[in-house]
Amino acid sequence: MTSPHTIVFDLDGTLVDTAPDLITALNYVLDREGLPPVPMQSARNMIGAGARKLIERGLEAEGRTVTPSDMDRMTADFIAYYAEHIAVESRPFEGLEAALDHFAAQGHRLAVCTNKLEWLSKRLLDQLDLSRRFAAICGADTFGVQKPDPAIFRETVARAGGEVKASIMVGDAGTDVGVARRAGVPVIGVSFGYTDVPIAELKPDRLIHHMRDLPAAAHSLMTARASASH
């Protein structure tokens, strides 16, 4: 039996397939600016760095730039619309809840560390009945820093009541691998998320293609850590 760990998850593209609702909100904002919608498939990999960056990428796809004040207005419009339509089509990835059940039964702590705003993250997880599973849900505004700054990871683990030296990051993109490397913890990459660089190229410690494989991947990292410390 390995000692209890804190399993820290990214949100968008890792826990939940949020792309449909995020892209709908993006296209709502673009439509208000008289711009054509971005296709769902190409827009998936624009997700992951927050609302403002998503809008910037959507505008870049049209070769458009806007003033900072226009960007502020568009970001506010996006967040207002998205908050009201946050879980229309967003769903947990297949196998997620069974994996979370497994970790809980083993006595591990679960936490969320995302570059989404904290209140939006909680609203989404509340609507999907997932919030109760996590000891901490921390976003880009919780501590004033974003991934890959390791402070957000360390503070998330602390808020969950865990220890960094007994924690694992699970994510789908470069910010997740980056925050884990900077915090000095192992990272499991998921291949089904949103990233402009394929996660395999970022060389996570383990790579999974379905949530059913997560418990085994996490256990192998815990076992490796335990044997390395003896």
Short mmCIF file of C-alpha atoms in Angstrom, two decimals:
data_model
loop_
_atom_site.label_atom_id
_atom_site.label_comp_id
_atom_site.label_asym_id
_atom_site.label_seq_id
_atom_site.Cartn_x
_atom_site.Cartn_y
_atom_site.Cartn_z
CA MET A 1 0.00 0.00 0.00
CA THR A 2 1.47 3.35 -1.02
CA SER A 3 1.06 6.34 1.29
CA PRO A 4 -1.85 8.72 0.63
CA HIS A 5 -1.12 11.20 -2.14
CA THR A 6 -2.76 14.36 -3.41
CA ILE A 7 -3.83 13.92 -7.04
CA VAL A 8 -4.08 17.36 -8.62
CA PHE A 9 -6.11 17.75 -11.82
CA ASP A 10 -6.28 20.34 -14.53
CA LEU A 11 -9.94 21.04 -15.43
CA ASP A 12 -10.58 21.87 -19.11
CA GLY A 13 -9.57 18.96 -21.33
CA THR A 14 -8.54 16.79 -18.37
CA LEU A 15 -11.50 16.33 -16.01
CA VAL A 16 -14.20 17.71 -18.27
CA ASP A 17 -14.70 18.02 -22.03
CA THR A 18 -15.60 21.72 -21.89
CA ALA A 19 -14.78 22.56 -25.52
CA PRO A 20 -18.37 22.66 -26.83
CA ASP A 21 -19.52 25.32 -24.34
CA LEU A 22 -16.28 27.33 -24.48
CA ILE A 23 -16.31 27.49 -28.29
CA THR A 24 -20.02 28.39 -28.28
CA ALA A 25 -19.21 31.31 -25.95
CA LEU A 26 -16.25 32.34 -28.13
CA ASN A 27 -18.42 32.28 -31.25
CA TYR A 28 -21.10 34.31 -29.44
CA VAL A 29 -18.51 37.04 -28.82
CA LEU A 30 -17.08 36.85 -32.36
CA ASP A 31 -20.59 37.07 -33.82
CA ARG A 32 -21.24 40.26 -31.82
CA GLU A 33 -18.10 41.71 -33.43
CA GLY A 34 -19.36 40.77 -36.90
CA LEU A 35 -16.79 37.98 -37.27
CA PRO A 36 -17.38 34.44 -38.55
CA PRO A 37 -17.42 31.53 -36.08
CA VAL A 38 -14.38 29.35 -35.52
CA PRO A 39 -14.93 25.63 -36.27
CA MET A 40 -15.15 23.41 -33.18
CA GLN A 41 -12.34 21.07 -34.21
CA SER A 42 -9.70 23.73 -34.89
CA ALA A 43 -10.75 25.78 -31.85
CA ARG A 44 -10.31 22.93 -29.35
CA ASN A 45 -6.57 23.50 -29.21
CA MET A 46 -7.02 27.21 -28.49
CA ILE A 47 -8.38 26.33 -25.04
CA GLY A 48 -6.39 26.19 -21.82
CA ALA A 49 -4.86 29.60 -21.12
CA GLY A 50 -7.98 31.41 -19.91
CA ALA A 51 -10.82 33.38 -21.54
CA ARG A 52 -8.78 36.33 -22.74
CA LYS A 53 -6.23 34.14 -24.49
CA LEU A 54 -8.99 32.10 -26.11
CA ILE A 55 -10.51 35.28 -27.58
CA GLU A 56 -7.07 36.48 -28.74
CA ARG A 57 -6.53 33.18 -30.54
CA GLY A 58 -10.00 33.35 -32.06
CA LEU A 59 -9.24 36.84 -33.38
CA GLU A 60 -5.81 35.77 -34.64
CA ALA A 61 -7.53 33.03 -36.68
CA GLU A 62 -9.34 35.86 -38.51
CA GLY A 63 -6.20 38.02 -38.73
CA ARG A 64 -7.81 40.58 -36.40
CA THR A 65 -6.42 42.60 -33.53
CA VAL A 66 -8.42 44.82 -31.16
CA THR A 67 -7.58 47.53 -28.65
CA PRO A 68 -7.00 46.57 -25.00
CA SER A 69 -10.32 48.19 -24.02
CA ASP A 70 -12.16 46.22 -26.72
CA MET A 71 -10.47 43.07 -25.46
CA ASP A 72 -11.61 43.87 -21.89
CA ARG A 73 -15.18 44.31 -23.13
CA MET A 74 -15.11 41.12 -25.18
CA THR A 75 -13.65 39.14 -22.27
CA ALA A 76 -16.39 40.43 -19.95
CA ASP A 77 -19.04 39.51 -22.57
CA PHE A 78 -17.51 36.05 -22.93
CA ILE A 79 -17.44 35.35 -19.20
CA ALA A 80 -21.02 36.58 -18.70
CA TYR A 81 -22.34 34.39 -21.53
CA TYR A 82 -20.20 31.39 -20.59
CA ALA A 83 -21.24 31.52 -16.92
CA GLU A 84 -24.88 31.21 -17.97
CA HIS A 85 -24.19 28.34 -20.40
CA ILE A 86 -21.32 26.59 -18.62
CA ALA A 87 -22.62 23.03 -18.59
CA VAL A 88 -24.97 22.81 -21.58
CA GLU A 89 -22.79 20.27 -23.38
CA SER A 90 -19.73 19.95 -21.09
CA ARG A 91 -19.36 16.46 -19.62
CA PRO A 92 -16.77 14.56 -17.55
CA PHE A 93 -14.50 12.41 -19.69
CA GLU A 94 -15.54 8.76 -19.82
CA GLY A 95 -14.15 6.78 -16.89
CA LEU A 96 -13.44 9.84 -14.74
CA GLU A 97 -15.84 9.14 -11.92
CA ALA A 98 -14.71 5.53 -11.53
CA ALA A 99 -11.10 6.75 -11.31
CA LEU A 100 -12.04 9.36 -8.67
CA ASP A 101 -13.93 6.67 -6.72
CA HIS A 102 -10.81 4.49 -6.81
CA PHE A 103 -8.56 7.24 -5.45
CA ALA A 104 -11.05 8.16 -2.72
CA ALA A 105 -11.33 4.52 -1.64
CA GLN A 106 -7.53 4.37 -1.36
CA GLY A 107 -7.50 7.45 0.89
CA HIS A 108 -5.93 9.85 -1.59
CA ARG A 109 -6.84 13.54 -1.65
CA LEU A 110 -8.14 15.10 -4.87
CA ALA A 111 -7.71 18.72 -5.96
CA VAL A 112 -8.24 20.93 -9.02
CA CYS A 113 -5.58 23.38 -10.22
CA THR A 114 -6.74 25.28 -13.31
CA ASN A 115 -6.12 28.51 -15.22
CA LYS A 116 -9.91 28.97 -15.35
CA LEU A 117 -11.36 31.48 -12.89
CA GLU A 118 -12.12 29.84 -9.53
CA TRP A 119 -15.82 30.79 -9.44
CA LEU A 120 -16.38 29.52 -12.97
CA SER A 121 -14.55 26.29 -12.12
CA LYS A 122 -16.72 25.76 -9.04
CA ARG A 123 -19.89 26.59 -10.95
CA LEU A 124 -19.03 24.05 -13.66
CA LEU A 125 -18.11 21.31 -11.17
CA ASP A 126 -21.21 22.09 -9.08
CA GLN A 127 -23.47 21.67 -12.11
CA LEU A 128 -21.80 18.36 -12.97
CA ASP A 129 -22.04 17.22 -9.31
CA LEU A 130 -18.26 16.86 -9.07
CA SER A 131 -17.28 19.62 -6.59
CA ARG A 132 -17.88 17.45 -3.54
CA ARG A 133 -15.12 15.09 -4.69
CA PHE A 134 -12.34 17.69 -4.37
CA ALA A 135 -10.66 18.97 -1.22
CA ALA A 136 -9.62 22.14 -3.07
CA ILE A 137 -10.65 23.83 -6.32
CA CYS A 138 -8.19 26.59 -7.23
CA GLY A 139 -8.16 28.82 -10.29
CA ALA A 140 -6.14 31.55 -12.00
CA ASP A 141 -7.42 34.19 -9.55
CA THR A 142 -7.20 32.14 -6.33
CA PHE A 143 -3.58 32.96 -5.52
CA GLY A 144 -2.88 35.59 -8.18
CA VAL A 145 -0.64 33.30 -10.26
CA GLN A 146 -1.30 30.88 -13.11
CA LYS A 147 0.25 27.64 -14.24
CA PRO A 148 3.09 27.02 -14.97
CA ASP A 149 4.07 29.14 -11.91
CA PRO A 150 4.70 26.43 -9.27
CA ALA A 151 3.18 28.60 -6.52
CA ILE A 152 -0.35 27.79 -7.73
CA PHE A 153 0.40 24.07 -7.49
CA ARG A 154 1.99 24.28 -4.04
CA GLU A 155 -0.83 26.42 -2.67
CA THR A 156 -3.48 24.11 -4.15
CA VAL A 157 -1.89 21.08 -2.48
CA ALA A 158 -1.66 22.97 0.83
CA ARG A 159 -5.31 24.01 0.63
CA ALA A 160 -6.25 20.36 0.01
CA GLY A 161 -4.37 19.40 3.18
CA GLY A 162 -1.64 17.50 1.36
CA GLU A 163 2.12 17.70 0.90
CA VAL A 164 3.88 18.57 -2.36
CA LYS A 165 6.35 15.71 -1.95
CA ALA A 166 3.39 13.28 -2.00
CA SER A 167 1.47 14.74 -4.94
CA ILE A 168 0.96 14.10 -8.67
CA MET A 169 -0.22 16.45 -11.43
CA VAL A 170 -2.66 15.26 -14.11
CA GLY A 171 -3.13 17.44 -17.18
CA ASP A 172 -3.42 17.78 -20.93
CA ALA A 173 -1.07 20.62 -21.92
CA GLY A 174 2.27 22.35 -21.59
CA THR A 175 1.19 24.45 -18.61
CA ASP A 176 0.45 21.25 -16.67
CA VAL A 177 3.76 19.58 -17.49
CA GLY A 178 5.50 22.88 -16.80
CA VAL A 179 3.95 23.44 -13.38
CA ALA A 180 4.76 19.85 -12.34
CA ARG A 181 8.40 20.15 -13.45
CA ARG A 182 8.81 23.45 -11.60
CA ALA A 183 7.15 22.07 -8.47
CA GLY A 184 9.32 18.95 -8.67
CA VAL A 185 6.45 16.46 -8.91
CA PRO A 186 5.60 13.74 -11.46
CA VAL A 187 2.99 14.42 -14.10
CA ILE A 188 0.53 12.21 -15.97
CA GLY A 189 -0.47 13.50 -19.40
CA VAL A 190 -3.86 12.76 -20.98
CA SER A 191 -3.95 12.51 -24.77
CA PHE A 192 -7.61 13.48 -25.19
CA GLY A 193 -7.41 17.13 -24.10
CA TYR A 194 -6.64 20.50 -25.65
CA THR A 195 -3.09 21.40 -26.62
CA ASP A 196 -1.35 22.98 -29.59
CA VAL A 197 1.70 20.77 -28.89
CA PRO A 198 0.87 17.04 -28.67
CA ILE A 199 1.20 16.02 -25.01
CA ALA A 200 3.49 13.08 -25.89
CA GLU A 201 6.07 15.57 -27.19
CA LEU A 202 6.11 17.26 -23.78
CA LYS A 203 7.29 13.98 -22.23
CA PRO A 204 5.06 13.57 -19.17
CA ASP A 205 6.15 10.81 -16.76
CA ARG A 206 3.13 8.73 -17.81
CA LEU A 207 0.76 9.14 -20.75
CA ILE A 208 -2.80 7.81 -20.75
CA HIS A 209 -5.41 7.69 -23.51
CA HIS A 210 -8.48 6.97 -21.35
CA MET A 211 -9.42 7.79 -17.74
CA ARG A 212 -9.73 4.08 -16.90
CA ASP A 213 -5.91 3.94 -17.17
CA LEU A 214 -5.36 6.74 -14.65
CA PRO A 215 -5.34 4.72 -11.39
CA ALA A 216 -2.68 2.32 -12.69
CA ALA A 217 -0.54 5.19 -14.00
CA ALA A 218 -0.78 7.04 -10.69
CA HIS A 219 -0.05 3.90 -8.69
CA SER A 220 3.09 3.18 -10.74
CA LEU A 221 4.37 6.71 -10.02
CA MET A 222 3.64 6.33 -6.29
CA THR A 223 5.39 2.95 -6.22
CA ALA A 224 8.41 4.36 -8.05
CA ARG A 225 8.58 7.28 -5.62
CA ALA A 226 8.31 4.95 -2.61
CA SER A 227 11.13 2.68 -3.83
CA ALA A 228 13.32 5.69 -4.69
CA SER A 229 13.00 6.99 -1.12
CA HIS A 230 14.13 3.71 0.46
#
